[in-house]
Short mmCIF file of C-alpha atoms in Angstrom, two decimals:
data_model
loop_
_atom_site.label_atom_id
_atom_site.label_comp_id
_atom_site.label_asym_id
_atom_site.label_seq_id
_atom_site.Cartn_x
_atom_site.Cartn_y
_atom_site.Cartn_z
CA UNK A 25 16.73 -20.57 -3.09
CA UNK A 26 15.30 -22.25 -6.15
CA UNK A 27 15.67 -20.85 -9.62
CA UNK A 28 11.93 -20.12 -9.83
CA UNK A 29 12.03 -18.11 -6.59
CA UNK A 30 15.06 -16.21 -7.83
CA UNK A 31 13.32 -15.37 -11.12
CA UNK A 32 10.19 -14.21 -9.25
CA UNK A 33 12.30 -11.99 -6.98
CA UNK A 34 14.18 -10.53 -9.94
CA UNK A 35 10.92 -9.66 -11.73
CA UNK A 36 9.46 -8.20 -8.52
CA UNK A 37 12.56 -6.05 -8.06
CA UNK A 38 12.47 -4.87 -11.67
CA UNK A 39 8.75 -4.12 -11.37
CA UNK A 40 9.40 -2.09 -8.20
CA UNK A 41 12.16 -0.14 -9.92
CA UNK A 42 10.02 0.51 -13.01
CA UNK A 43 7.08 1.60 -10.85
CA UNK A 44 9.24 4.12 -8.99
CA UNK A 45 10.69 5.51 -12.23
CA UNK A 46 7.17 5.78 -13.69
CA UNK A 47 5.98 7.77 -10.67
CA UNK A 48 8.98 10.10 -10.96
CA UNK A 49 8.43 10.74 -14.68
CA UNK A 50 4.74 11.51 -14.15
CA UNK A 51 5.69 14.01 -11.41
CA UNK A 52 3.76 12.12 -8.76
CA UNK A 53 6.90 11.58 -6.72
CA UNK A 54 9.70 14.04 -6.11
CA UNK A 55 13.18 12.86 -7.04
CA UNK A 56 14.55 13.80 -3.64
CA UNK A 57 11.91 11.63 -1.96
CA UNK A 58 12.44 8.74 -4.34
CA UNK A 59 16.21 8.29 -4.02
CA UNK A 60 15.80 6.00 -1.03
CA UNK A 61 13.20 3.94 -2.89
CA UNK A 62 15.43 3.65 -5.95
CA UNK A 63 18.34 2.51 -3.80
CA UNK A 64 16.10 0.03 -2.02
CA UNK A 65 14.82 -1.45 -5.29
CA UNK A 66 18.40 -1.75 -6.58
CA UNK A 67 19.37 -3.47 -3.32
CA UNK A 68 16.48 -5.92 -3.79
CA UNK A 69 17.59 -6.57 -7.35
CA UNK A 70 21.17 -7.25 -6.26
CA UNK A 71 20.15 -9.71 -3.54
CA UNK A 72 17.73 -11.35 -6.01
CA UNK A 73 20.47 -11.88 -8.57
CA UNK A 74 23.11 -12.85 -5.99
CA UNK A 75 21.28 -14.69 -3.17
CA UNK A 76 24.57 -15.68 -1.57
CA UNK A 77 25.16 -12.05 -0.48
CA UNK A 78 22.41 -12.02 2.18
CA UNK A 79 23.45 -15.53 3.22
CA UNK A 80 27.02 -14.42 3.90
CA UNK A 81 25.95 -11.19 5.61
CA UNK A 82 23.43 -12.99 7.83
CA UNK A 83 26.10 -15.52 8.90
CA UNK A 84 28.60 -12.74 9.64
CA UNK A 85 26.04 -10.80 11.70
CA UNK A 86 24.95 -13.94 13.56
CA UNK A 87 21.41 -14.40 12.28
CA UNK A 88 20.06 -17.94 12.53
CA UNK A 89 18.42 -17.77 9.12
CA UNK A 90 18.58 -15.61 6.04
CA UNK A 91 14.87 -14.85 6.26
CA UNK A 92 15.39 -13.29 9.70
CA UNK A 93 18.09 -11.08 8.22
CA UNK A 94 15.86 -10.04 5.30
CA UNK A 95 12.96 -9.23 7.65
CA UNK A 96 15.32 -7.24 9.86
CA UNK A 97 16.52 -5.29 6.82
CA UNK A 98 12.92 -4.53 5.82
CA UNK A 99 12.07 -3.38 9.33
CA UNK A 100 15.21 -1.22 9.48
CA UNK A 101 14.31 0.31 6.11
CA UNK A 102 10.77 1.04 7.30
CA UNK A 103 12.11 2.73 10.44
CA UNK A 104 14.32 4.95 8.32
CA UNK A 105 11.39 5.85 6.07
CA UNK A 106 9.15 6.48 9.09
CA UNK A 107 11.74 8.79 10.64
CA UNK A 108 12.17 10.65 7.33
CA UNK A 109 8.39 11.04 6.96
CA UNK A 110 8.15 12.29 10.56
CA UNK A 111 10.73 14.97 9.78
CA UNK A 112 8.78 16.03 6.67
CA UNK A 113 5.49 16.13 8.56
CA UNK A 114 7.07 18.24 11.29
CA UNK A 115 8.43 20.70 8.72
CA UNK A 116 5.04 20.89 7.00
CA UNK A 117 3.30 21.54 10.31
CA UNK A 118 5.66 24.45 10.95
CA UNK A 119 5.08 25.87 7.47
CA UNK A 120 1.33 25.44 7.86
CA UNK A 121 1.39 27.27 11.23
CA UNK A 122 3.40 30.13 9.71
CA UNK A 123 1.03 30.35 6.75
CA UNK A 124 -2.04 30.43 8.99
CA UNK A 125 -0.48 33.15 11.15
CA UNK A 126 0.42 35.29 8.12
CA UNK A 127 -3.04 34.82 6.64
CA UNK A 128 -4.66 35.74 9.95
CA UNK A 129 -2.57 38.91 10.21
CA UNK A 130 -3.47 39.83 6.63
CA UNK A 131 -7.18 39.25 7.27
CA UNK A 132 -7.01 41.30 10.43
CA UNK A 133 -5.26 44.15 8.59
CA UNK A 134 -7.96 44.07 5.89
CA UNK A 135 -10.62 44.14 8.59
CA UNK A 136 -8.99 47.19 10.21
CA UNK A 137 -8.67 48.92 6.82
CA UNK A 138 -12.35 48.35 6.05
CA UNK A 139 -13.33 49.59 9.49
CA UNK A 140 -11.20 52.69 9.04
CA UNK A 141 -12.66 53.36 5.58
CA UNK A 142 -16.18 53.19 6.99
CA UNK A 143 -15.33 55.91 9.52
CA UNK A 144 -14.28 58.27 6.73
#
């Protein structure tokens, strides 16, 4: 990796980290949801500063090239994020169903109360 590429990767990693922190401070992103992103940006920064780390890991794991290892890491990270988002969506669907059911029961009770008041 050339020095220019390494500098570009370092700046991209720092930009990613700063962007995540900015979103957290403006309350657009919950801290619990952003921990994985912070860790990922720190991982990118580390491999940008020390490019020999992914080289050694890719050789140990048997990858033919470092780029294949990096792409595999990105794909693995995206699968983790997809699974986490699927869990959150499932929880939100359950909460939404419960809320709709409670609201429907409340509306039905109000309807019955109005109907009973009209009889009086």
